């Protein structure tokens, strides 16, 4: 095979042999591990005998043979201690399945991990039952996946990686109903990589050792794409490449096996791909990274790891990963962001690009976990920019998505600023939909989006804001409670409906005779209270300064609990907007009416797109309240006890980002004459259709 495309196409045709015995969505479970085995088997040709010699010499004599076996394999994590290899397996076709299991059992620990995650031993039995095993081995024998030989033949790591990635891409396209679970469209990855690495970034110099991390790496496509892009820049600018170390973690077993296989096939260190939930099993608790990118699952709930996360939040605070706050249980997106931010380098700049849906932009009011996380990020000046993508880009969802770009060491021109890029119209329709994916971003388009972002210049599709433009203070606005009072029979009858009053005739005693005595005493007390209340005026009174003292005087002899007094007051009063306000129980002012309570979000700073020349750029909540609330609700006031814990000032600070607010363009309605003409035309068409029907 002369090129990776031809090899990949040949392997794709092999998959057709599974038809009838396997569902199409099951093809990767067989083909991908077979590709891995063929490559590894050929890669071990020159060291196989040396490994066998070491195994035979020291088996049972040393507790840990692995270091010796790795050295015998040329310091490679890939080796096999069994007596079998591809050609020998085929030479004994009647026992192929049994010998293949022995062959699989002989692999090194790193390869064993892949085999187990692929669950390939189960496939061996199934393939053998279907008489497909020797057929597949014969077909794969026709493929040369040997690492480069001295004569120039063979397949290098880059080409092998492309073959593998092409197959993954084809399988995911063919199986689009589940592709989105761990597969990001290639054009989105390429845009993310270009946002992550500005070409003029001095850290990309080949003399620097770079680290890239993805905590939800899926099949590893983002990591490998990022490395290739860095090497392309280095070759173009410096004519040499530097060290780029990739690190990933994945919770899906099959995706993990694919990613680790990809690492092995490309010569990456397979130990840098870890398996497990990033929240509960941090694969790199002590590591920090220069670059990070990820596409975590949208709206994934974290109920399964709730205890672990809450314990870390409550016991470690900011010394742990989730000190900024916890989002609602059904959406862990901002947990992923906190986790990935915990991996930022403390001594060097760290850049991050992460894919989110719209929820993390604005979900949660001031004081909520989501808002507090946004506040923590923005007030630390880590949010560099956000790019709004077209909808219908992903295989398993048609919703709008956004790329967040974060940097813990912003350049001077970006300090205190957040850039928004509106790229929702940068797409073309696909000729054939793949699941929910109906749109795609072309190469020219994702390059243009990246250029707009890195240019950092205001334009039709780009706006630049101060950090404070997205902040606000949420103030609590109260209005006085207004009640009228009457001791009329119909209101006295309501007393039986009040739980606080009814509780007087209930008992918690254990003995029946004690219970009966309590209940009788309670009923007698209720009757005395009602008789006393009947002496009060039945006429409706609307001034609490008159009826409240009278009510207190009437109830004083009974020495009632506050809950009982409140129950009586509730039965004998009604809300009345024309009544006088009820005075506060303590201090000056009035009692607030919970049903009229409202909240106002006061901008920390008026953003340019909503700036009014008659409004100051920055103002306090009292000026805002005097201008925006008091003229319309004269009896309202600000609850000054509703304070922000961090700065102690009135109102909770919150942050949210709304693209629609900033990029909205008013479209004036058509003139009435045009609308009228269209209506008349439609009426004529309807009349013509009705005439034809008749």
XYZ file of C-alpha atoms in Angstrom:
694
model
C 0.000 0.000 0.000
C 1.507 3.296 -1.051
C -0.434 5.700 1.104
C -2.556 5.809 4.227
C -5.792 6.462 2.307
C -5.453 3.261 0.279
C -4.625 1.248 3.388
C -7.526 2.734 5.311
C -9.900 2.011 2.411
C -8.699 -1.602 2.258
C -9.314 -2.071 5.985
C -12.714 -0.457 5.580
C -13.599 -3.118 3.012
C -12.505 -5.850 5.422
C -15.182 -4.622 7.812
C -17.800 -5.676 5.246
C -16.897 -9.308 5.994
C -18.656 -8.893 9.345
C -22.001 -8.161 7.727
C -24.705 -10.560 8.833
C -22.867 -11.639 11.965
C -22.354 -8.159 13.416
C -24.353 -4.958 13.471
C -22.676 -2.015 11.745
C -22.215 -0.217 15.055
C -20.251 -3.271 16.291
C -17.709 -3.259 13.443
C -15.194 -1.054 15.326
C -15.165 -3.558 18.222
C -13.478 -6.030 15.871
C -11.637 -3.971 13.262
C -9.893 -1.459 15.521
C -8.273 -4.059 17.827
C -7.299 -6.121 14.764
C -5.506 -3.069 13.299
C -3.706 -2.596 16.599
C -2.676 -6.261 16.782
C -1.391 -6.302 13.194
C 0.697 -3.167 13.724
C 2.107 -4.341 17.046
C 2.852 -7.844 15.755
C 4.892 -6.421 12.891
C 6.552 -3.855 15.161
C 7.819 -6.699 17.402
C 9.464 -8.679 14.586
C 13.035 -7.583 15.335
C 12.812 -7.941 19.122
C 10.477 -10.929 19.488
C 13.212 -13.512 19.926
C 15.197 -11.372 22.388
C 12.093 -10.993 24.557
C 11.431 -14.739 24.392
C 15.033 -15.476 25.404
C 14.777 -13.192 28.449
C 11.437 -14.728 29.384
C 12.722 -18.295 29.155
C 15.887 -17.405 31.063
C 14.393 -15.551 34.024
C 10.782 -16.750 34.290
C 10.146 -17.856 37.865
C 13.572 -16.592 38.998
C 12.864 -12.844 39.290
C 9.896 -11.129 40.953
C 9.731 -8.344 38.379
C 10.711 -9.261 34.846
C 9.213 -6.197 33.161
C 12.351 -3.978 33.154
C 14.377 -6.737 31.501
C 11.643 -7.459 28.962
C 11.306 -3.759 28.079
C 15.038 -3.494 27.512
C 14.963 -6.620 25.361
C 12.161 -4.989 23.357
C 14.348 -1.977 22.662
C 13.041 0.082 25.614
C 9.544 -0.292 24.229
C 6.346 -0.830 26.271
C 5.227 -3.251 23.545
C 6.370 -6.858 23.764
C 4.941 -10.395 23.875
C 6.262 -13.366 25.812
C 4.184 -16.068 24.123
C 5.508 -18.440 21.457
C 2.946 -17.188 18.944
C 2.956 -14.490 16.309
C 0.796 -13.682 13.281
C 2.182 -16.206 10.797
C 2.439 -18.999 13.368
C -1.166 -18.423 14.418
C -2.292 -18.905 10.816
C -0.178 -22.034 10.419
C -2.384 -23.790 12.995
C -5.835 -22.794 11.780
C -7.829 -25.477 13.662
C -6.507 -24.067 16.961
C -6.434 -20.413 15.921
C -8.876 -19.172 18.572
C -7.174 -20.966 21.469
C -3.692 -19.935 20.331
C -4.839 -16.365 19.808
C -5.982 -16.186 23.430
C -2.533 -17.434 24.519
C -0.973 -14.809 22.254
C -3.119 -12.052 23.772
C -2.230 -13.219 27.284
C 1.462 -12.828 26.480
C 1.371 -9.111 25.776
C 2.963 -6.457 27.988
C 0.829 -4.685 30.644
C 0.205 -1.594 28.498
C -1.150 -3.676 25.640
C -3.123 -5.869 28.067
C -4.904 -2.729 29.233
C -5.973 -1.994 25.669
C -7.120 -5.569 25.010
C -9.232 -5.557 28.170
C -10.853 -2.204 27.392
C -11.620 -3.385 23.845
C -13.044 -6.575 25.405
C -11.401 -8.361 22.487
C -11.164 -11.795 24.099
C -14.967 -11.997 23.957
C -14.811 -11.092 20.267
C -12.380 -13.954 19.609
C -14.962 -16.493 20.721
C -17.715 -14.815 18.721
C -15.579 -14.567 15.564
C -14.526 -18.206 15.893
C -18.137 -19.355 16.206
C -18.971 -17.412 13.014
C -15.939 -18.902 11.196
C -14.659 -15.357 10.609
C -11.401 -15.520 12.556
C -9.134 -17.132 9.894
C -10.737 -15.015 7.167
C -9.936 -11.794 9.026
C -6.381 -12.941 9.742
C -5.863 -13.759 6.051
C -7.087 -10.314 4.997
C -4.985 -8.459 7.553
C -1.933 -10.451 6.436
C -2.203 -8.576 3.109
C -1.622 -5.265 4.899
C 1.854 -4.012 5.660
C 1.765 -1.967 8.864
C 5.422 -2.573 9.771
C 7.333 0.457 11.147
C 9.768 1.976 8.580
C 12.437 -0.441 7.348
C 15.911 0.403 6.091
C 14.784 -0.139 2.502
C 12.192 2.616 2.829
C 9.160 0.365 3.048
C 6.768 0.295 5.973
C 4.501 2.783 7.668
C 5.824 5.539 9.937
C 4.018 6.678 13.082
C 2.462 9.732 11.439
C 1.013 7.697 8.562
C -0.117 4.957 10.975
C -1.871 7.563 13.078
C -3.638 8.915 10.023
C -4.824 5.425 9.057
C -6.162 4.859 12.539
C -7.800 8.280 12.799
C -9.360 7.895 9.357
C -10.935 4.585 10.384
C -12.220 6.081 13.629
C -13.660 8.993 11.678
C -15.361 6.689 9.154
C -16.787 4.426 11.849
C -18.145 7.385 13.780
C -19.688 8.858 10.667
C -21.233 5.516 9.802
C -22.515 5.145 13.341
C -23.618 8.735 13.906
C -26.251 7.952 16.555
C -23.488 7.421 19.127
C -20.589 9.290 17.549
C -21.082 12.417 19.595
C -20.479 10.549 22.829
C -16.733 10.656 22.325
C -16.077 12.182 18.925
C -15.732 15.866 18.069
C -16.072 16.937 14.413
C -12.643 17.373 12.892
C -13.222 20.970 11.809
C -14.162 21.968 15.356
C -10.954 20.394 16.674
C -8.880 22.258 14.085
C -10.491 25.551 15.054
C -9.879 24.823 18.745
C -6.229 24.065 18.054
C -5.781 27.325 16.134
C -7.352 29.268 18.979
C -5.127 27.472 21.473
C -1.865 28.154 19.627
C -1.293 31.614 18.137
C 1.404 31.197 15.487
C 3.458 33.976 17.059
C 3.399 32.283 20.472
C 7.076 32.201 21.575
C 6.441 29.119 23.742
C 6.097 27.065 20.540
C 9.867 27.289 19.963
C 11.294 23.764 19.522
C 13.654 24.269 22.479
C 10.652 24.314 24.833
C 9.087 21.123 26.190
C 5.324 21.486 25.804
C 2.585 19.557 27.624
C -1.019 19.207 26.412
C -3.853 17.751 28.492
C -7.446 16.684 27.819
C -9.471 15.393 30.829
C -12.195 13.953 28.571
C -10.026 12.897 25.651
C -12.387 10.424 23.968
C -10.411 8.750 21.188
C -7.544 11.235 21.556
C -8.167 13.187 18.347
C -7.784 16.620 19.958
C -4.428 15.750 21.476
C -2.908 14.314 18.324
C -4.290 17.139 16.160
C -2.758 19.680 18.555
C 0.661 18.020 18.386
C 0.610 17.859 14.590
C -0.314 21.539 14.397
C 2.552 22.525 16.721
C 5.011 20.513 14.653
C 3.725 22.111 11.445
C 4.373 25.570 12.917
C 7.808 24.558 14.209
C 8.916 23.085 10.881
C 7.622 26.142 8.996
C 9.271 28.682 11.332
C 12.283 26.870 12.774
C 12.903 23.917 10.420
C 12.883 21.503 13.350
C 10.440 20.080 15.883
C 10.506 20.007 19.676
C 9.192 17.728 22.396
C 5.394 17.742 22.843
C 4.048 15.454 25.568
C 0.379 14.468 25.415
C -1.737 13.579 28.453
C -5.356 12.438 28.528
C -8.008 10.760 30.625
C -11.165 8.989 29.459
C -14.076 7.283 31.223
C -15.464 5.287 28.262
C -13.605 1.927 27.988
C -13.739 1.648 24.203
C -12.762 5.264 23.622
C -9.909 4.825 26.117
C -8.678 1.702 24.290
C -8.777 3.578 20.982
C -6.870 6.528 22.448
C -4.216 4.355 24.083
C -3.861 2.300 20.912
C -3.433 5.515 18.957
C -0.667 6.536 21.349
C 1.083 3.195 20.895
C 0.755 3.321 17.111
C 2.175 6.857 16.983
C 5.027 6.214 19.362
C 3.522 8.236 22.214
C 3.931 7.122 25.813
C 0.781 5.015 26.491
C 1.132 5.592 30.244
C 0.065 9.184 29.654
C -3.475 8.059 28.856
C -5.334 7.168 32.049
C -8.706 5.520 32.525
C -11.451 6.727 34.854
C -13.707 9.602 35.850
C -11.678 12.830 36.031
C -13.835 14.045 38.926
C -13.440 11.042 41.230
C -10.152 9.588 39.942
C -7.883 12.449 38.943
C -5.299 10.743 36.760
C -2.727 13.503 37.266
C -3.196 14.940 40.771
C 0.265 16.512 40.920
C 0.746 17.551 37.297
C 0.372 20.987 35.680
C 0.122 21.679 31.952
C 0.948 24.495 29.509
C -1.918 23.771 27.126
C -5.303 22.125 27.655
C -8.310 21.507 25.451
C -11.441 19.421 25.853
C -14.975 18.697 24.746
C -16.650 17.400 27.924
C -20.158 15.895 27.650
C -22.873 18.555 27.477
C -25.160 18.771 30.499
C -23.847 15.596 32.132
C -25.106 15.101 35.681
C -22.658 14.344 38.479
C -24.970 12.464 40.837
C -22.735 9.377 40.838
C -19.772 11.331 42.184
C -21.757 13.854 44.248
C -20.363 12.658 47.576
C -16.742 12.832 46.395
C -17.102 16.290 44.867
C -19.027 17.792 47.779
C -16.545 16.368 50.269
C -13.648 17.932 48.361
C -15.516 21.231 48.097
C -16.386 21.363 51.800
C -13.104 20.110 53.226
C -10.514 21.593 50.846
C -12.180 24.702 49.434
C -9.757 26.496 47.118
C -7.002 24.074 48.104
C -8.999 21.509 46.094
C -10.429 21.705 42.597
C -13.945 22.954 43.253
C -13.505 25.836 45.686
C -15.309 28.385 43.493
C -18.665 26.605 43.823
C -20.802 23.688 42.719
C -23.240 23.905 39.809
C -26.620 22.194 39.805
C -26.476 18.417 39.926
C -27.768 17.899 36.364
C -25.009 19.876 34.614
C -21.357 19.307 35.461
C -19.894 21.460 32.667
C -18.455 24.051 35.037
C -17.025 21.269 37.214
C -14.963 20.216 34.189
C -13.810 23.796 33.782
C -12.768 24.048 37.435
C -10.973 20.709 37.154
C -9.059 21.779 34.062
C -8.206 25.158 35.627
C -6.758 23.322 38.621
C -4.200 21.907 36.172
C -2.946 25.318 35.029
C 0.737 25.974 35.504
C 1.521 28.273 38.413
C 4.946 29.331 37.128
C 4.231 29.569 33.391
C 1.365 30.659 31.138
C -1.379 28.085 30.568
C -3.932 28.329 27.766
C -7.215 26.414 27.615
C -9.880 25.916 24.949
C -13.032 24.040 25.977
C -16.353 23.329 24.228
C -19.598 24.185 26.045
C -23.248 24.557 25.204
C -24.995 27.810 26.153
C -25.817 26.866 29.744
C -22.473 27.797 31.380
C -22.754 31.318 29.936
C -25.765 32.425 31.916
C -27.394 29.654 33.982
C -27.697 30.509 37.672
C -28.464 33.843 39.304
C -26.071 35.808 41.527
C -24.968 33.721 44.481
C -25.557 30.400 42.688
C -22.751 27.913 42.092
C -22.641 28.651 38.362
C -22.481 32.423 38.842
C -19.834 32.121 41.545
C -17.669 29.984 39.240
C -17.980 32.557 36.441
C -17.168 35.312 38.945
C -14.061 33.466 40.138
C -12.816 33.024 36.579
C -13.548 36.563 35.384
C -12.345 38.385 38.505
C -9.080 36.422 38.279
C -8.858 37.673 34.669
C -8.563 34.175 33.191
C -11.356 34.341 30.594
C -9.737 35.542 27.391
C -12.576 35.085 24.928
C -15.593 33.104 23.751
C -16.434 32.065 20.196
C -20.063 31.317 19.309
C -20.248 28.469 16.775
C -23.005 27.594 14.295
C -25.657 25.160 15.462
C -26.039 21.616 14.106
C -22.284 20.989 14.087
C -22.230 17.922 16.345
C -23.431 14.386 15.647
C -25.609 13.897 18.704
C -27.060 17.378 19.218
C -28.169 20.313 17.097
C -27.813 22.936 19.833
C -25.563 25.983 19.686
C -22.067 25.571 21.087
C -19.334 27.900 22.298
C -15.564 27.732 22.583
C -14.192 29.264 25.779
C -10.570 30.422 25.624
C -8.838 30.875 28.984
C -5.366 32.131 29.836
C -3.816 32.598 33.266
C -1.206 35.008 31.851
C -2.988 37.303 29.414
C -0.961 39.532 27.117
C -0.894 43.217 28.066
C -3.481 44.202 25.460
C -5.896 41.533 26.706
C -5.593 42.205 30.433
C -8.948 43.080 31.971
C -10.674 42.361 28.639
C -12.932 39.625 27.282
C -13.361 39.080 23.557
C -16.569 37.766 22.004
C -16.520 36.401 18.457
C -19.809 35.709 16.733
C -19.098 32.912 14.240
C -22.643 31.515 14.011
C -22.818 32.255 10.278
C -19.457 30.696 9.388
C -20.654 27.367 7.975
C -21.922 25.563 4.925
C -24.693 23.006 4.649
C -23.582 19.400 4.337
C -24.657 17.420 1.306
C -25.718 14.594 3.619
C -26.629 14.947 7.269
C -24.937 12.757 9.872
C -27.331 12.429 12.788
C -27.860 15.964 14.056
C -24.852 17.254 12.145
C -26.183 19.207 9.178
C -23.623 22.018 9.066
C -19.862 22.049 8.727
C -17.154 24.702 8.937
C -14.857 24.743 5.927
C -11.081 25.075 6.178
C -11.181 28.676 4.936
C -13.895 29.490 7.466
C -12.189 28.076 10.554
C -8.968 29.807 9.532
C -10.875 33.083 9.178
C -12.513 32.643 12.602
C -9.082 32.050 14.162
C -7.674 35.113 12.390
C -10.541 37.274 13.687
C -9.892 36.024 17.201
C -6.126 36.546 17.180
C -6.436 39.974 15.509
C -8.230 41.190 18.674
C -9.951 44.019 16.861
C -13.576 45.157 17.101
C -15.654 44.457 14.004
C -18.986 43.074 12.791
C -18.215 39.651 14.244
C -16.006 40.660 17.149
C -16.584 42.799 20.241
C -14.197 43.499 23.118
C -15.424 44.228 26.636
C -14.098 45.010 30.066
C -14.411 42.154 32.546
C -16.857 44.238 34.616
C -19.255 44.535 31.672
C -20.532 41.040 32.460
C -20.975 41.622 36.189
C -23.974 42.890 38.132
C -25.278 43.307 41.649
C -28.511 41.549 42.426
C -30.441 43.680 44.917
C -33.559 42.683 46.808
C -36.422 45.160 46.419
C -39.082 45.112 49.136
C -42.523 46.674 49.361
C -44.561 47.154 52.545
C -47.091 44.634 53.755
C -50.568 46.244 53.678
C -53.365 44.517 55.600
C -56.903 45.281 56.715
C -58.397 43.705 59.831
C -61.792 42.428 60.902
C -63.149 40.120 63.616
C -66.265 39.372 61.562
C -67.709 35.818 61.874
C -66.489 34.739 58.431
C -62.901 35.603 59.354
C -63.131 33.987 62.774
C -64.250 30.837 60.972
C -60.879 30.783 59.173
C -59.099 30.070 62.457
C -59.814 26.352 62.109
C -57.872 26.361 58.823
C -54.691 27.721 60.453
C -52.333 24.944 61.544
C -50.814 27.095 64.276
C -54.225 27.640 65.900
C -55.350 24.026 65.353
C -52.194 22.778 67.111
C -53.570 24.128 70.414
C -55.982 21.159 70.505
C -53.348 18.504 69.717
C -51.207 16.414 72.048
C -47.825 14.709 71.913
C -48.312 12.768 75.130
C -47.930 8.964 74.950
C -50.637 7.891 77.371
C -54.187 7.975 76.073
C -55.612 9.639 79.191
C -52.927 12.344 79.031
C -53.641 12.934 75.344
C -57.353 13.294 76.033
C -56.705 15.810 78.825
C -54.388 17.866 76.581
C -56.884 17.943 73.731
C -59.784 18.981 75.983
C -57.673 21.738 77.539
C -56.630 22.924 74.076
C -60.188 23.071 72.804
C -61.212 25.052 75.870
C -58.369 27.517 75.233
C -59.409 27.880 71.578
C -62.968 28.646 72.637
C -61.823 31.302 75.142
C -59.635 32.932 72.459
C -62.493 33.003 69.941
C -64.865 34.483 72.542
C -62.283 37.203 73.300
C -61.827 37.955 69.596
C -65.583 38.302 69.136
C -65.387 41.399 71.328
C -63.228 43.120 68.698
C -64.860 45.247 65.954
C -66.280 43.341 63.023
C -65.940 46.392 60.815
C -62.934 46.340 58.466
C -60.061 48.482 59.731
C -57.199 49.476 57.403
C -54.785 51.149 59.829
C -52.511 48.610 61.589
C -51.485 51.233 64.133
C -55.039 50.990 65.423
C -55.933 47.304 65.157
C -52.564 45.691 66.009
C -52.305 47.186 69.536
C -55.938 46.214 70.137
C -55.286 42.650 69.018
C -52.128 42.404 71.160
C -54.060 43.627 74.219
C -56.821 41.056 73.597
C -54.365 38.121 73.279
C -51.946 39.119 76.028
C -53.783 37.280 78.884
C -53.451 33.982 77.019
C -49.623 34.145 76.810
C -49.589 32.550 73.362
C -46.566 31.500 71.309
C -45.608 33.704 68.365
C -46.686 30.992 65.889
C -50.225 31.025 67.334
C -50.396 34.828 67.242
C -49.304 34.801 63.592
C -51.971 32.197 62.765
C -54.674 34.390 64.354
C -53.416 37.497 62.546
C -53.399 35.642 59.218
C -57.005 34.501 59.698
C -58.313 37.955 60.623
C -56.459 40.005 58.004
C -56.451 40.351 54.240
C -54.021 42.036 51.873
C -55.315 45.452 50.897
C -53.337 47.756 48.616
C -55.297 50.720 50.003
C -54.482 49.906 53.644
C -51.708 51.556 55.605
C -48.353 49.701 55.771
C -47.737 47.342 58.683
C -44.962 48.780 60.917
C -41.792 46.689 61.329
C -41.744 44.494 64.440
C -38.288 45.777 65.270
C -36.831 49.180 64.468
C -38.141 51.673 61.963
C -39.785 51.047 58.607
C -42.369 48.483 57.579
C -42.838 44.763 57.385
C -42.022 43.517 53.830
C -44.644 41.717 51.780
C -43.070 38.445 50.496
C -45.566 38.275 47.635
C -44.431 41.667 46.305
C -40.705 40.993 46.744
C -38.648 41.497 43.607
C -35.024 41.579 42.501
C -33.092 43.920 40.235
C -29.776 43.240 38.509
C -27.696 46.408 38.571
C -24.770 46.340 36.082
C -21.344 46.802 37.615
C -20.554 48.709 34.463
C -22.715 49.605 31.489
C -21.488 47.683 28.479
C -20.867 49.690 25.267
C -23.700 48.099 23.292
C -26.295 49.090 25.898
C -24.612 52.326 26.962
C -26.873 55.347 27.325
C -25.161 58.731 27.314
C -27.529 59.852 30.063
C -26.384 57.039 32.351
C -22.945 57.036 34.012
C -20.577 54.231 32.967
C -20.421 53.087 36.573
C -23.016 53.786 39.278
C -23.977 52.462 42.686
C -27.130 50.487 43.394
C -28.824 53.421 45.124
C -28.493 55.697 42.099
C -29.827 52.907 39.895
C -32.703 52.285 42.296
C -33.585 56.002 42.410
C -33.687 56.184 38.610
C -35.093 52.810 37.550
C -37.382 51.728 40.426
C -38.449 54.524 42.755
C -40.276 56.644 40.132
C -42.559 53.687 39.369
C -42.921 52.096 42.838
C -42.770 54.912 45.354
C -43.088 52.763 48.492
C -40.276 50.318 47.565
C -36.915 50.084 49.327
C -33.640 48.121 49.078
C -33.059 45.368 51.622
C -29.617 46.334 52.915
C -29.241 43.049 54.773
C -29.029 41.302 51.404
C -25.241 41.651 51.107
C -22.411 40.108 49.144
C -20.260 37.905 51.387
C -17.045 38.782 49.569
C -17.113 42.601 49.679
C -19.840 43.155 52.304
C -21.735 45.637 50.126
C -25.463 45.649 49.425
C -26.468 43.193 46.693
C -24.964 39.885 45.548
C -22.426 40.076 42.727
C -23.112 37.824 39.750
C -21.726 37.325 36.244
C -23.400 36.201 33.039
C -22.656 36.470 29.319
C -25.369 36.869 26.715
C -24.338 36.848 23.061
C -27.801 37.853 21.897
C -27.650 41.064 23.907
C -24.395 42.193 22.349
C -24.739 41.007 18.767
C -28.453 41.630 18.297
C -29.187 43.737 15.232
C -32.539 45.419 14.956
C -34.434 44.572 11.794
C -37.138 47.191 11.097
C -40.487 45.776 9.973
C -41.482 46.095 6.339
C -43.570 49.137 5.377
C -47.322 48.684 5.773
C -47.830 48.959 2.016
C -45.498 46.001 1.386
C -47.193 43.907 4.093
C -50.637 44.769 2.685
C -49.508 43.789 -0.819
C -48.250 40.415 0.455
C -51.522 39.757 2.274
C -53.558 40.524 -0.843
C -51.344 38.235 -2.901
C -51.779 35.402 -0.376
C -55.554 35.924 -0.402
C -55.570 35.630 -4.188
C -53.533 32.397 -4.026
C -55.887 30.931 -1.388
C -58.943 31.900 -3.449
C -57.416 30.243 -6.517
C -56.715 27.047 -4.574
C -60.255 26.949 -3.189
C -61.652 27.455 -6.694
C -59.610 24.518 -7.996
C -60.823 22.304 -5.128
C -64.475 23.180 -5.817
